[in-house]
Short mmCIF file of C-alpha atoms in Angstrom, two decimals:
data_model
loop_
_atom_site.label_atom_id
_atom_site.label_comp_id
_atom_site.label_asym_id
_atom_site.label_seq_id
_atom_site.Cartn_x
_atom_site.Cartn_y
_atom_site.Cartn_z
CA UNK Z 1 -59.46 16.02 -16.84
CA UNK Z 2 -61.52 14.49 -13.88
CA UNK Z 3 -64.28 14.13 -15.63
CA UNK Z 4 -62.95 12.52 -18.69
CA UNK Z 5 -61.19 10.01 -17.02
CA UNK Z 6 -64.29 9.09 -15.20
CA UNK Z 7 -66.19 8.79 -18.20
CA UNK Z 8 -63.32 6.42 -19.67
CA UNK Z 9 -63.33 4.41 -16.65
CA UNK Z 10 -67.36 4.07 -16.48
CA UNK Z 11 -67.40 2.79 -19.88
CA UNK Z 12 -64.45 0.43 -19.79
CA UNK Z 13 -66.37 -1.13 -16.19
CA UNK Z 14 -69.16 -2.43 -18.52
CA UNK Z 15 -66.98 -4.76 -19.80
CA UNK Z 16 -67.17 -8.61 -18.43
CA UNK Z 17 -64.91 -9.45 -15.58
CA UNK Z 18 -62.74 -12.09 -18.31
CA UNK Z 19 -62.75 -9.38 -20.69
CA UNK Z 20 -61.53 -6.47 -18.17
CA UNK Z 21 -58.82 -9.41 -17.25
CA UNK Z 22 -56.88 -9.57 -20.88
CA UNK Z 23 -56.91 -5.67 -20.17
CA UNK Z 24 -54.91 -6.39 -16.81
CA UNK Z 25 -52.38 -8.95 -18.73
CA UNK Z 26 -51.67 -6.41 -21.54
CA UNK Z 27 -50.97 -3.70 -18.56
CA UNK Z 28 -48.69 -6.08 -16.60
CA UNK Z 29 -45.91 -5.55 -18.48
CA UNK Z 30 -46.23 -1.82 -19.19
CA UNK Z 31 -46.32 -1.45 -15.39
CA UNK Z 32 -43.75 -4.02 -14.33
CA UNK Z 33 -40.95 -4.07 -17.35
CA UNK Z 34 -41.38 -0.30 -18.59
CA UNK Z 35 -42.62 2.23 -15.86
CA UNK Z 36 -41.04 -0.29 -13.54
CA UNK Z 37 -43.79 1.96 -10.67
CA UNK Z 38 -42.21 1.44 -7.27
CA UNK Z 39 -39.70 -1.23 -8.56
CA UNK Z 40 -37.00 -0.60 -6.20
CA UNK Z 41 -39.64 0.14 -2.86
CA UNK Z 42 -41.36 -3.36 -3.46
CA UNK Z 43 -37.98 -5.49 -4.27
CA UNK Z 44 -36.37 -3.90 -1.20
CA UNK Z 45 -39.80 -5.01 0.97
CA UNK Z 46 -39.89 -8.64 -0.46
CA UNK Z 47 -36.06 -9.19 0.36
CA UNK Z 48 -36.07 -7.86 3.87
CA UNK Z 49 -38.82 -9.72 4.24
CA UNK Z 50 -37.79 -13.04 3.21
CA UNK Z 51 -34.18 -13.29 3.45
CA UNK Z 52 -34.09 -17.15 3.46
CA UNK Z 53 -35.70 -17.15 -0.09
CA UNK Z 54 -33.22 -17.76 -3.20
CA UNK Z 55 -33.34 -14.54 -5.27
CA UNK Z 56 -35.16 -16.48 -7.87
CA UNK Z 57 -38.15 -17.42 -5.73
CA UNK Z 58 -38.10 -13.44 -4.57
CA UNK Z 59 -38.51 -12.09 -7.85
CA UNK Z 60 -41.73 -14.70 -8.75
CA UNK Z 61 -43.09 -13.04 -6.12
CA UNK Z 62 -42.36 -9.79 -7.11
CA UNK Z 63 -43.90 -10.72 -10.52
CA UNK Z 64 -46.66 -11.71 -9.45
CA UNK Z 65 -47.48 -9.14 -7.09
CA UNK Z 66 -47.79 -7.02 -10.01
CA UNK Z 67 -49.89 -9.39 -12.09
CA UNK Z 68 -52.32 -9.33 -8.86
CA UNK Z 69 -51.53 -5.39 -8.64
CA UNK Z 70 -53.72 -5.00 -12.21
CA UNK Z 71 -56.35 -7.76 -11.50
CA UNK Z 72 -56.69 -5.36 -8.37
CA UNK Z 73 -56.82 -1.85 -10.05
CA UNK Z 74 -59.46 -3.91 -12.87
CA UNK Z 75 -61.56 -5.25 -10.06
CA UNK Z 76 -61.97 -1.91 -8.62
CA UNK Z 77 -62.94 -0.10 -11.44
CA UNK Z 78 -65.57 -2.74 -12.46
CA UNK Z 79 -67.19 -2.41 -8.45
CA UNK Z 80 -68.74 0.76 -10.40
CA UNK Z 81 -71.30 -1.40 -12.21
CA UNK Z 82 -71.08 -4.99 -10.47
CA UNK Z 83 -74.20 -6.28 -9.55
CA UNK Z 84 -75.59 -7.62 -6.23
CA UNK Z 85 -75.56 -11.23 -7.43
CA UNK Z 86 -72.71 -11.51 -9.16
CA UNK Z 87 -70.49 -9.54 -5.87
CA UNK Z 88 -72.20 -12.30 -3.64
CA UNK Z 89 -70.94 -15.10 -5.57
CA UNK Z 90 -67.41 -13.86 -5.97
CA UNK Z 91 -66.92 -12.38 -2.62
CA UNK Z 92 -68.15 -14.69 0.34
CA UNK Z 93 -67.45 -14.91 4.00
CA UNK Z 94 -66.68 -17.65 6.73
CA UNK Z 95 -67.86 -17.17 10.67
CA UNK Z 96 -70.04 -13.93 10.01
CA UNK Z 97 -72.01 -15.69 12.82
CA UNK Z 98 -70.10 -14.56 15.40
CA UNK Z 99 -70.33 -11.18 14.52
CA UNK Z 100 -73.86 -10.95 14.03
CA UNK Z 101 -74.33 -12.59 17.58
CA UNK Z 102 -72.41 -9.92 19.14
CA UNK Z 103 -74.17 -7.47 17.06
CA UNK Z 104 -77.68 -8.92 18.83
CA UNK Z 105 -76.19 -8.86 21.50
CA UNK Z 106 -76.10 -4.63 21.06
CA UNK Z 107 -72.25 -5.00 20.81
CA UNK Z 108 -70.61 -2.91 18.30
CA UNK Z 109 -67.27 -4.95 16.78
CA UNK Z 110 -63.83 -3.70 15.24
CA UNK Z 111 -62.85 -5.77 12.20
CA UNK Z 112 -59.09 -5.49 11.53
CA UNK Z 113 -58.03 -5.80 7.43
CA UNK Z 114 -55.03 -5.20 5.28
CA UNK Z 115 -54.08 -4.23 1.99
CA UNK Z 116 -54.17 -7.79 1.71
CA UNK Z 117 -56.95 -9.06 -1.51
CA UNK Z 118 -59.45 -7.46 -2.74
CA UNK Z 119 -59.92 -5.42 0.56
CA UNK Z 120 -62.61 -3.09 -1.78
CA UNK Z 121 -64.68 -6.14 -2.34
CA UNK Z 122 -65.64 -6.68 1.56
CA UNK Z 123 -67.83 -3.70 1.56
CA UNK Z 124 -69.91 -6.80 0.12
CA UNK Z 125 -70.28 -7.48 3.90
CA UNK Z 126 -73.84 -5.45 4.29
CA UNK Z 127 -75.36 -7.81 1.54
CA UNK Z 128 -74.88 -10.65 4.38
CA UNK Z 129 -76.23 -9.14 7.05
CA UNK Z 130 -79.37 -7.79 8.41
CA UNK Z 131 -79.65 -4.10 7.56
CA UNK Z 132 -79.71 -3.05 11.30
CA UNK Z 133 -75.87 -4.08 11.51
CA UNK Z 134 -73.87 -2.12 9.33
CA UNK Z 135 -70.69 -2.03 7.70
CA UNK Z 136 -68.44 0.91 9.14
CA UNK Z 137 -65.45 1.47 7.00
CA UNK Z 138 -63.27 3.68 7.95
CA UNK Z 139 -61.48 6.29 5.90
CA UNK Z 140 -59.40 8.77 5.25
CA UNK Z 141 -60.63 11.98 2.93
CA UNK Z 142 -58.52 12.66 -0.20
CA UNK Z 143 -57.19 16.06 -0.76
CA UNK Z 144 -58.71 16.16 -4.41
CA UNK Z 145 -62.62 16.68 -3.64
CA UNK Z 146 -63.85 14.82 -7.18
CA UNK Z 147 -61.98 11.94 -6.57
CA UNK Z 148 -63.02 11.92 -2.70
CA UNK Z 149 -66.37 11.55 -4.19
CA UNK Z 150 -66.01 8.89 -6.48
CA UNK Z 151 -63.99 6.56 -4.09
CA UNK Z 152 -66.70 7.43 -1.37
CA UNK Z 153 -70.30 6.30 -4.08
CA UNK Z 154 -68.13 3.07 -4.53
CA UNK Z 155 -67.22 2.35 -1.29
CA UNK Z 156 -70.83 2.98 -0.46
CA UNK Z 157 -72.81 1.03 -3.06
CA UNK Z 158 -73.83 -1.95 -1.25
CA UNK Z 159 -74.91 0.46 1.96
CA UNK Z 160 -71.96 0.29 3.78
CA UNK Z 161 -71.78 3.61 5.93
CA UNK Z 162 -68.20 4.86 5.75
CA UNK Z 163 -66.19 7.70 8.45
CA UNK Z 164 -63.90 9.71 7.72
CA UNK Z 165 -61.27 8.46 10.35
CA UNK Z 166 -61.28 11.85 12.37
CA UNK Z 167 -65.47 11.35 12.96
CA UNK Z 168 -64.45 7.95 14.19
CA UNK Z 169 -64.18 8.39 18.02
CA UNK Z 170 -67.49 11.46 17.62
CA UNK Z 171 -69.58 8.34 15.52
CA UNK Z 172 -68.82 5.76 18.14
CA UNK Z 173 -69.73 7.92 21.56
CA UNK Z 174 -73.28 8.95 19.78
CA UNK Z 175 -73.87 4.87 19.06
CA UNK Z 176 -72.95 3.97 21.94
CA UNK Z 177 -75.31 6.79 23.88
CA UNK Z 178 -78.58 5.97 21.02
CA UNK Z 179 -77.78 1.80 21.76
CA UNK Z 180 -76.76 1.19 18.30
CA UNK Z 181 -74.07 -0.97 16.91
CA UNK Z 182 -71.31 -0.39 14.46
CA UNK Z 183 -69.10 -2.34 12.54
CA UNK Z 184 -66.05 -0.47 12.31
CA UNK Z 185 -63.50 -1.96 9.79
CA UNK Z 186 -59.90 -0.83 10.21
CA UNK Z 187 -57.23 -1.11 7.72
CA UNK Z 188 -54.63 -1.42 9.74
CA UNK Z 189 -51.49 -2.38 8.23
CA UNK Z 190 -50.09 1.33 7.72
CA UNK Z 191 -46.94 2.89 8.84
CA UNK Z 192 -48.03 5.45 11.80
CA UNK Z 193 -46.89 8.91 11.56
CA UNK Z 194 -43.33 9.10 13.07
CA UNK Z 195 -44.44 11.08 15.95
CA UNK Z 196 -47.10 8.90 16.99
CA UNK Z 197 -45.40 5.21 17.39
CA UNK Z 198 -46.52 3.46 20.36
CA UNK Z 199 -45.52 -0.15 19.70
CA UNK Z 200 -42.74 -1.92 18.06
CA UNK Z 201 -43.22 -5.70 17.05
CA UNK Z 202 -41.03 -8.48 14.64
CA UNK Z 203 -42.63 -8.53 11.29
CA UNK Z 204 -41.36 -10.44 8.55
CA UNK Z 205 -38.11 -10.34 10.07
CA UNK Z 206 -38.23 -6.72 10.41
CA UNK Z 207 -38.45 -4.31 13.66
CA UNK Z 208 -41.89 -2.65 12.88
CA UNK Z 209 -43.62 -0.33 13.71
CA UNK Z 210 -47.69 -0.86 14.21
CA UNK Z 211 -50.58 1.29 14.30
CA UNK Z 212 -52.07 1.13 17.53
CA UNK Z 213 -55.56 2.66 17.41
CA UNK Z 214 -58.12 0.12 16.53
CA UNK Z 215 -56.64 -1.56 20.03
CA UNK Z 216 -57.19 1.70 22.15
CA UNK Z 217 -60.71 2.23 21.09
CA UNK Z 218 -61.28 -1.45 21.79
CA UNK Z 219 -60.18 -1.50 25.27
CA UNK Z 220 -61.79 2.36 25.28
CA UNK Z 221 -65.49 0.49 24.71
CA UNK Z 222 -64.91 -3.06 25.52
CA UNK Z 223 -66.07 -3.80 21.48
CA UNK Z 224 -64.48 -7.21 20.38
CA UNK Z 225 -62.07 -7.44 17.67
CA UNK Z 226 -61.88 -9.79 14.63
CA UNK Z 227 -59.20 -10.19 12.00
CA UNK Z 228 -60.89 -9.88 8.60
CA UNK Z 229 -58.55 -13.01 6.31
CA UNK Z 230 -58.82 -12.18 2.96
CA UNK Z 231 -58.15 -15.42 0.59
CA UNK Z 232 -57.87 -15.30 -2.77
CA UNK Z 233 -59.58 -18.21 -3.88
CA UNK Z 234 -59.06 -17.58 -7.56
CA UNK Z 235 -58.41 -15.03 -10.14
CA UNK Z 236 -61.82 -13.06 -9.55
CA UNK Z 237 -63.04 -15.20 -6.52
CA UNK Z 238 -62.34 -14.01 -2.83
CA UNK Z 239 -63.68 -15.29 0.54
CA UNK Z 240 -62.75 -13.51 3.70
CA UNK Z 241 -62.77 -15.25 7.01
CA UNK Z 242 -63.47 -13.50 10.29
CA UNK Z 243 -61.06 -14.79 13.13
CA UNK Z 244 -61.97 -13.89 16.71
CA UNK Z 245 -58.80 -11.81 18.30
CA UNK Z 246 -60.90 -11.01 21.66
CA UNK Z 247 -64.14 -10.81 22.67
CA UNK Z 248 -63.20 -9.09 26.06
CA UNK Z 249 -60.73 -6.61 24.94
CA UNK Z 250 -60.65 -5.02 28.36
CA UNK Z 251 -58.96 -8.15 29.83
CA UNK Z 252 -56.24 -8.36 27.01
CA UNK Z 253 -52.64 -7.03 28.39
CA UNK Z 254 -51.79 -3.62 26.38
CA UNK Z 255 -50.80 -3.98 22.63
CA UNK Z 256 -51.89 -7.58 22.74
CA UNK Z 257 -54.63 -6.94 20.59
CA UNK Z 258 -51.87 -5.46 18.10
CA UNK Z 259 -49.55 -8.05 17.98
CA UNK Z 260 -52.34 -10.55 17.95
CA UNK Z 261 -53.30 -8.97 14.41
CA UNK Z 262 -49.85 -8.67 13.01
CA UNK Z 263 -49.17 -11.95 13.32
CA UNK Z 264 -52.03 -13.34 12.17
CA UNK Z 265 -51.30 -11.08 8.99
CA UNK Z 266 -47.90 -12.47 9.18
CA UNK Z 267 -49.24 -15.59 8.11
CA UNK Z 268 -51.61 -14.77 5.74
CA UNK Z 269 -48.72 -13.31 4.00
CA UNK Z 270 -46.27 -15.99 3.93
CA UNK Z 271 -49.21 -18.07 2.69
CA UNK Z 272 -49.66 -16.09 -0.62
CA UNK Z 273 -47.36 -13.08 -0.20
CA UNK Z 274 -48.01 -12.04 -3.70
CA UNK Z 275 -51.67 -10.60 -2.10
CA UNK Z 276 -50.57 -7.96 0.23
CA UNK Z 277 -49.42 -4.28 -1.15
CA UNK Z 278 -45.33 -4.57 -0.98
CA UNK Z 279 -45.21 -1.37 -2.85
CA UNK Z 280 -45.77 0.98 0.18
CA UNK Z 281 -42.92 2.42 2.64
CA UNK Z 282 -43.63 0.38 5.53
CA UNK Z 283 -40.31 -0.03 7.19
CA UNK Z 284 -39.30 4.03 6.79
CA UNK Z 285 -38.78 4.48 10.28
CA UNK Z 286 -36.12 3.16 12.64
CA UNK Z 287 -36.63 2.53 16.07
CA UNK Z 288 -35.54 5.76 17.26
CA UNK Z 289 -37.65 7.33 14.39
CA UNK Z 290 -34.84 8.41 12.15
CA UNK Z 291 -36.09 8.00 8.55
CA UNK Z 292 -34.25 5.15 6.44
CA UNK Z 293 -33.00 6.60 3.28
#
């Protein structure tokens, strides 16, 4: 079955990006009006999130969170055959400088995204920069091995150098002892496991509760952070800005590198809320880790 839906997929990602796009308008409705897929998860996220919205201006956004939902599965599959040029023209970035100075600099730097964009796209990132800075992804394996595989050659096709999330800490003592740098991006918008909450913080009017490790590992090796701003510019087009968080991590008061990050993702949300994934669980937990129903 694996293997036929990867051939399907490889030959549909030949098509142009406009042509993929009428593919993504005739699945919009399937997904939103007849499998209705996470319907009730990503209305409930939208109104807790914006209670001072009329209902009508909540469910545009609900529509076209889906409508970006398909652009984003079509973009995805067509990264299998996208070409250099054509990824550096619709994916660009703003203040890479910085980076790359602290990279010469033999500083290794944590990059803090979202499920917010085309988050897939920024693997575009080695193409910009010299190829003794890399792009560090970070990642978590996938139960089914084939798939794991794919996800990983795609990920990878531009030369970024993913880890699996439980090498992370292992990868960054051995660059750290050889003198090389790292570029470790962290999605890090996701719900931590109930018995691992550290740090509660407002969040679109919600009590939330935030990962906490891209901070500790910070602080742990004095790496400055960025917050990676994913715009969508247009349907196809992307440019991601890098906003400096810290530069001396070790002087920041605990969690102030967290809530630094979620409220700069705060506002990229409010900005174009129709960008980030509402269709997760990201408010399961209670404050006293009881699991809303």
């Amino acid at each position: 079955m694996f293997y036929i839906l990867y051939a399907f997929v490889w030959l549909i990602a030949w098509f142009p990006l406009h042509i993929l796009y009428i593919i993504s308008d005739i699945i919009y409705p399937v997904v939103y009006y007849i499998v209705r897929y996470r319907r009730g998860v990503v209305r409930l996220n939208i109104a807790k999130s914006f209670p001072d919205k009329p209902e009508m201006e909540r469910r545009k956004i609900e529509r076209r969170f889906y409508r970006f939902f398909c652009d984003l599965f079509i973009e995805t599959m067509y990264e299998m055959h996208i070409s250099e040029k054509e990824i550096l023209r619709r994916m660009t970035f703003g203040n890479l400088t910085q980076i790359l100075e602290q990279n010469a600099k033999k500083k290794s730097v944590m990059i803090m995204t979202a499920h917010y964009g085309n988050w897939e796209w920024t693997l575009a990132f080695m193409l910009f920069s010299p190829e003794s800075y890399p792009s560090n992804p970070i990642y978590k394996r996938l139960r089914n091995e084939k798939f794991d595989k794919l996800i990983h050659q795609l990920r990878a096709r531009f030369g970024a150098k993913l880890i699996e999330k439980n090498d992370l800490l292992r990868v960054m003592f051995r660059l750290q002892k050889e003198n090389e740098v790292g570029n470790f991006w962290m999605i890090s918008d996701q719900t931590p496991n109930g018995r691992n909450i550290h740090f509660w913080t407002p969040f679109l009017h919600q009590d939330t509760p935030t990962l906490t490790g891209t901070e500790q590992l910070a602080r742990k090796f004095d790496y400055p952070v960025f917050y990676a701003e994913i715009n969508r510019v247009k349907r196809g087009y992307y440019h991601c800005e890098f906003i400096p968080i810290t530069l001396e991590p070790k002087k920041t008061a605990e969690f102030e590198i967290t809530e630094k990050y979620m409220n700069l993702l705060e506002k990229s949300i409010e900005a174009n809320p129709e960008c980030w994934l509402w269709s997760h669980r990201r408010w399961k937990y209670k404050r006293n880790n009881e699991v809303n129903k």
